[in-house]
Every structure is written in structure tokens, then in C-alpha cells.
Amino acid sequence: MSSKQTRSAFGGVLTKADGLPIANPVKAATPQNRRRPLFYRFLACYALLYSLFVAMKAIQSFGQHSFSNEDNLEGHFRKPLIGKAAEKYFLEVPNEESCLQASRQYTAEPHPAGSDRDLQTAKDFLTLLQNELGIKTPSETPIFPAGSLKSRHATLMIPKAHAPYAWIDTYYPVMNTPLERNLQTLDADGKVLWEADLEEHAEPEDPEAHKYSDSVPTFHGLSKGADVSGKLIYANYGLVEDYDALVGQGVNLTGAIVLTRYGGNFRGIKVQKAQELGAAGVLIYSDVRDDGTVTVENGYKPYPHGPARNPKAVQRGSVQFLSMYPGDPTTPGTPAYENATRTEGLNKPQIPSLPISQENGEKLLKLAKDGWNGTVRLNNQVDEKVMPIWNTMAIIPGYIKDEVVMLGNHRDAWVMGAADPTSGTASIHETIRGLGALLKKGWKPLRSILIASWDAEEYGLIGSTEWGEDFTEFVDKYVVAYLNLDGSASGSRFQVGASPSLAHLVYGAALAVPHPTEESKTLWDATHDTGKYFGDMQDVNIRLNAEAVAVHEASLNARDNLGVGVLGSGSDFTIFLQRIGVASMNHGFTGTMTDAVYHYHSVYDSERWEEMYADPGFHRHVAVAKHLGLVTLRLTGSIVLPLNTTHYAYELESYLDKVEDQAIAYPSEVNVDLSPLRNSIHSLQAASQALDYEKFVSERELKKILKKWHKKGSKLRKLRRKARKAYCKMLKKVFGKECRHHSKELSPKTQQEEDSQSQNIDADAHVQVDLRSEETRRLHPRSHPHSERGENRKERSEMMHGFALHSGFEPPFQTPYSDEHTCGKPVSRPHFPLPKIYKAIKRVRAVNQKLIAFERGFISEDGLPSREWYKHLGVAPGRWLGYGATTLPALTESITLDKNSTLAKYEAERLRRLVDKLAETIRV
């Protein structure tokens, strides 16, 4: 076409005489001629609109989303909510008022395990999960007997889940409840000289404590029912050293009633050691010497009038032999189904025990120290039976469905349990709200999240243990990490215990959360906080009890150079870490010796005490919720799992240093060469450093490929966006209609089936409900997404999609089985480098499997000597500690407790072989 020619809007060429436009020559304006331009214009508009429509349908196939009714055009093209953006949005959700209301809800009434109120709290938590995670409420409450098809289906189908769902599992352990109880002193003729008042008699200044002061009588969970009498012997804290000292002094404990103080070890260990020495019964009291500076002697009034201990407060609690094994005593290693075959229960006492108050303990202590030779009668009658308990669970599916991060907190309490466990429940309540808010914004985690509200923790970690024993293979295969909350706020100091591989993650997350009460500080700074009750040092001249201080410091457990503690036991992480080998964390605010006295497991663990002394304003609750959420987001959203195996490997060597120091302390009794084990640990360190490099390279390579092809896809997305805008604008202008959204719609029947798939667990099926007909599957077995091959392709595509999103890119390809279709057919774009992307993802996945395998590598099927339930050779609760951790337990205790060279050599060699195998497992 010449420079003096141009085309008309309808395709005709108009000539120009001098480069200027000229009028289009037309015939005389007859009625027929006047109608023709209008007709041609209409055809032109129609052609243009049709071409834009066709172009849009073609371009749309390159996109990854369909247009939803909720999203406008600009919102549709926003970057997905990931990484720092997701964290920032999450941190804005947890708040003090919501947390406070949750706490008041769960502490409204006593709810010990197995009670009617306990069941109601399980349902309340289920409602929370349904509301916050967008789960449609099914017609019947999904409460399933453990072991039933529905119960097993609910957990085992987690790797196939495409939408959140929630349910309740019911287990049936053996537990006890109190009946008649007496504590008396008798003269030589059996006459009662004094009888203890075993009720707490809470004062009306704390209305809820006063109302429920005797709703749950003071007793020990799993204690033996018996009526015994004997001489009184004081055994201090009831530590193994205390009992050894008595035996060394020639004291005969046979038939005696032993009086011990709370503290230093788990209460069940106090009873266990007394039983081994022939005692008839045990009394455990709370001693004011362990309350630090916050005492009446130092000028503080007792609660509810002040922060000091109420002398009538009593610490209930389990006396299970926790170091032997946790969970239902009668089904060790197997789940407590209703029809389970049961044993006698070796981890529960064969002698009775009672918890008593400071007031009653001081009365008996004075008698013991004055050399009184009378008799003490201990009567403890209990009703022991199989009782139901309820674990409430929910799943948030991720793009990678075979990697699951678990969050857990127990829900049962001895009475109201404002600090233990409701402060933790209130915190996880806020974490769940934050995750739910992200889901409403279209966020989806890279890895799946499994949330658990455990029951019967107070009786001996029963709910978590029974579920873990029920689904050991599932946990071993799928669970990446377990994050635990018990009480999140009972004092001023923030404490974290974790597997060493999680140490840097939990430390970094704490640095990212503001201090709950002080500006310019972080949550991690709160690890050095203390209480404010120091007293008047000059007037009172207080002196802390040196022994109490030493016991308190010992209870803090060993810490690494970051300040992260080692996990022993005493909460629901136990089965995950020490039997299955899942990297675990436990965190929260605890008391110091200058904090208001925490009335642990008492009726005074009340909402009033929590709001007045533990956490005024609930700022600590919220800080813990934010920390838990950040750790969760970073575990579920990171391309390479943020597990630091090299830190762990070097911590192992520090554990070995302690063992060598202990061996030197027994030179005449123990002779063991630990150098081969040290060499193996060095090899593990080298293998882990090589894995660190592979972590870096594999993630960089994946992001490099995605970035390259993301740039190519961006041009297509821009074209699609512009075409869509133009099409919608003209459609509205010419026809007055809005753009039709291309979201996949289901028929009412199909929608009902899909709801059933995600909400109601099918008791008779072991696969998800198939939305296509049997005839379609028969005719197209390979192409159908739910066929074995099709399902694998669908899962692979979804995983690739998730990796791309969580790398910061919208995938430049259409997944074969996404919701968006063209002409009713799924679209894929093979010219994009899907094989390269998949290969890079496989490399990352291989790295992640090695990281997960690291903690698993410390599991020995033979378990620990004399307590085979515990299988972790890296860390376990000490044999005579219960709560406290012992590192390299089998080797350490062969030296410190058994003092046996042969056994020490065997354990050193067993550990060396395990470390060598682990080094080979993670080697790249």
C-alpha cells in the first residue's frame, strides 16, 4: 500500500490526493442506502467482539486461575499471598480480646478428661475449626470411635484431601476418679489425733474457684486405691538421690508413709522409687520454700488477696510412671480401642498416694522432724475403669500432601485449668484464626497442616499417645514436624524447647515477634525476663533457699548456644519425638522465682488468677500464638525445609562431651572408649555440611528455571489482561452486560457429593468420592484424574503449581487437571519445560526427605534398656526424672545410674552404628 493510501474501518482502501484524508464517495442518500452503513457497523462490532471473545478464550488457557465471583479483575492478577506477605497478614489477626474470650469460654467450668464438660469442649473446638477454616458443618457431628472405618479413613485420607475437614476420634483408656479419701495421724492405740482437711476451700474473692472448689476432689490420676498405715518418713523432693541418702543412713522404708515435696522430678517418679523401696504410700505437698521471693514471710498476701501461695491450694496430677511409658497403662504400644486387649498396666503405682496442701504438709513435716513415732493412715479409694476421651482434629491440605506439619495442644484440665492448658488453647485458638484468615484470602500452604486438640494429657499424655500408636506408620511416613503448646502463659519468662534441627527456626521466629509488653524488644528477649515481686530486701532480709534455687535451675534443662532447651517429656510431643522420631517443639511463658505463685493443677488455676497475675491484658498469650503461627508458616511454606541438621550434628558432640565428663567421675567403675563414637559424629557433621550445600543449590536451581519461564509467561498474562478488559468494556457498552465469570460450577447433586467428600467421612470407602461416573472411568481409565495414573499426574501438577507459587512465581503453565478448561477440555502447554521443572522439584524433594530422615535416624527399634517404649537414642526423659531430658540417654545412664562398663561399651557401639547409618542416609 502506498503512502497515499489507507484502509477504512471496514477494510476498504481510501486514496489521498495530497496526503490528506478525503471523503468517502457515496451514492445519493436513498432510504435503502441510509440503512446499509448501520448494518455494516453492526457487523463490524459483532466481528470485533467475537474476535476478542475467541482471543480471550485462547489466551485464558495460559492462565492458572478461573475468574471467581468474589474477585474483580485487578484482584485476580494479584500475586499470591506467600512468604513475608502471608506472615505480615497473619500477624495482624491474633488479638488480645479474642484470646481473652476464648480463655473464658474454656475455663467456664471444670473439664477433666472423660467428663461431660470435656466432651463439650471437644465439640466447641470442632466448631472453632469448622468456622475458621471454612468447613461446612455436616448433618451429624463427626465423632468416630477409634479403630472404626470412619476414624481410620479420616486420618489415612489426609494425603488425598483437597479441602479442609475436621472430626473427633474417641479412644477408651483406663483412668480413675476419686471416691473416699482420708489422711490421719494415729496414736499407739489407733486413736485419731489429727485428720487433714483434704478440700481446697477456695475463697469467694475468686468466684469461679469458690464455686467449684470441691467439684474435682484432690487426688492423683492413676493412683492405687488402698487404705494403708505406717510410720512417717520425710524424703525431701523424692529424688533418687534423696532416697539413696536415706538408704545410706540405714533408714528402712518398708511399710512407711513417705512425705515428699513437689519439684525436682515428675510426681510419679517419687511414688515409683518409694514403691521399689517397699513403702506403703506416698504424700506429696507444695512447700513454700520453692516459691522464691513471693511468700507471706516476705510481706506478700496469699492468693486471692495477693500473689503468694494460698496455703490450702493442692496440686493434683498423674502419678503414672512416665519414664517407663506414657499413655493408657493397659495398652502399651497399641491404641486404646473400646474392645482392646488389655494388660495389668505396669506404669501405674501399686501403692496409694495423695496430694496435700502446704498447710497439711507443714503439719506433717513438723511431726517428722520432731521425731514423732506415731502412725499415719492414708486412705485413697478410687473408681478405676475404661473411660472415653476425645481428640479433635482438622486438616488444611497443602500443595504437597505427603508432607504434614502438626500443631497440637491438650484441652483437658484438672479443674478449670486457666494456665494449664487453657492459655495454650487460647493461643492456638488465635493461631487457627490467623490461618483461617489466610485461607479466606486464597492462601494455600505448600505443605499440609494437621491440627490436634488432645485429651487426657493430664492423666499421662493419653490422647496424643493413643493416636500416635494408632497411626505410627502414617506419622512416620508423612509428618515433617510437631509443634506443641501446653500452657502458654503462667509467668514472665519465655521458654522454648525443641529438637536441635528446629532451634534456628524457632529462634528466628521469636526475633520476628515483638515483645509482649516492652517496645523495642523482641519475644526472644523475654527469655531473660523475670517477675516483679522481689520484696523489701532490707526490711525482710530474705534469703532464697539454695536447694530450691538449684532444683529450679535444674528443671530448666540443658540449652544450646542459642538458648533453646532440650525436650524431655511431660507433654504431648513425647510420642512424636521419642518414639517415632519427629522433630518437635514446645514453647510458652513460665514462672520464675520472682513471679506470682502459680497454683499448678489447683482450683486456683483460675481465670481470675490468669488475668490478674499470669498475663494481664493477654499480651503473652498473643505473642505465643504469633510465634506458633510464624514457625508453622515457615515450615509449611519454605521450598527447602528449614531444618538445621548441622547444628544438630554439632550438638551431638557437645552431648558426648558431657558423657565423657561423667565417665571421668566414675574412673574405677566405668571404663569405656568413646573415640570411635566421636569419629562417627565427625563424619555425620561432614555429611550434614554437604547436605547444606545441596539444600542451597537445589533451591536455587528450581527458582532459576521458574524465573526464566515466568518471564515468558508474563507477556501472555499481560495480553490476556488487556484483552479481557477490552472485551468486558465493549460487552458492557454495546449490550449492557457484565462479563461472565468462568468459574467451574457444579450441579446440585455433584456439589452435594463434593461436600460429602470433604466434610463427611465415608465409612465404607478407602478412597475419596469420585465425582465422575463409573462409566466414564471405565471408558477413560488413564485420562481420568482419579485413576491411579491420572491421580499421580494430578498430584504432580498440583505439587509443581505449589512450588512455583511458594517460590514467588505464578506458574507459566496450565496444570492438566485444574478447574479451568477451554471448550470443556483440560489444557496443558507442553512447550513449557515441565520435565526440567519436575526434575528440579524432585531434587528439592530428595533433600527434604533427607532432612526429615535426620530425626528418624536416632530411633532404635530395641529402645532404651528397661523402658523399650522410648526408642530415641539422642534424647529421652531421664529414667528417674520423668520431665527432665537426658541426652544420649542409654549411654549416659549406663555410666551414671548402672555404672556398668560392659553396658556402656555396648551402648557406645550401638550409638556409633546408628550415627554411621544416619550419615549414610543424608549423604549426597
CSV table of C-alpha atoms in Angstrom, one decimal, residues 15 17 80 112 124 155 233 267 278 314 332 336 372-373 415 467 596 634 640 662 670 733 762 773 828 836 855 909:
chain,number,residue,atom,x,y,z
A,15,THR,CA,-6.9,7.2,-1.7
A,17,ALA,CA,-4.6,13.2,-3.5
A,80,PRO,CA,-0.4,-15.0,45.6
A,112,PRO,CA,-11.3,-33.1,83.5
A,124,ASP,CA,-16.5,-26.4,70.9
A,155,THR,CA,-6.6,-39.8,59.2
A,233,ILE,CA,9.4,-40.8,106.8
A,267,ARG,CA,5.5,-36.8,90.8
A,278,GLY,CA,8.9,-51.1,99.9
A,314,VAL,CA,-3.4,-28.6,96.2
A,332,PRO,CA,1.3,-50.1,75.9
A,336,ALA,CA,-6.8,-48.0,73.3
A,372,TRP,CA,7.3,-38.4,116.2
A,373,ASN,CA,6.9,-42.2,116.2
A,415,VAL,CA,-10.2,-28.3,87.2
A,467,TRP,CA,-3.4,-41.5,68.4
A,596,ALA,CA,3.3,-14.6,91.4
A,634,ARG,CA,7.9,-21.1,57.6
A,640,VAL,CA,13.6,-26.4,51.3
A,662,GLN,CA,30.5,-38.2,83.6
A,670,VAL,CA,33.3,-47.4,84.3
A,733,LYS,CA,-21.1,-0.6,26.4
A,762,ASP,CA,-17.4,-42.2,54.1
A,773,SER,CA,-19.5,-41.7,36.8
A,828,SER,CA,-1.7,-28.2,29.1
A,836,LYS,CA,13.0,-29.6,33.7
A,855,GLU,CA,15.5,-37.1,63.4
A,909,GLU,CA,28.8,-49.1,69.9
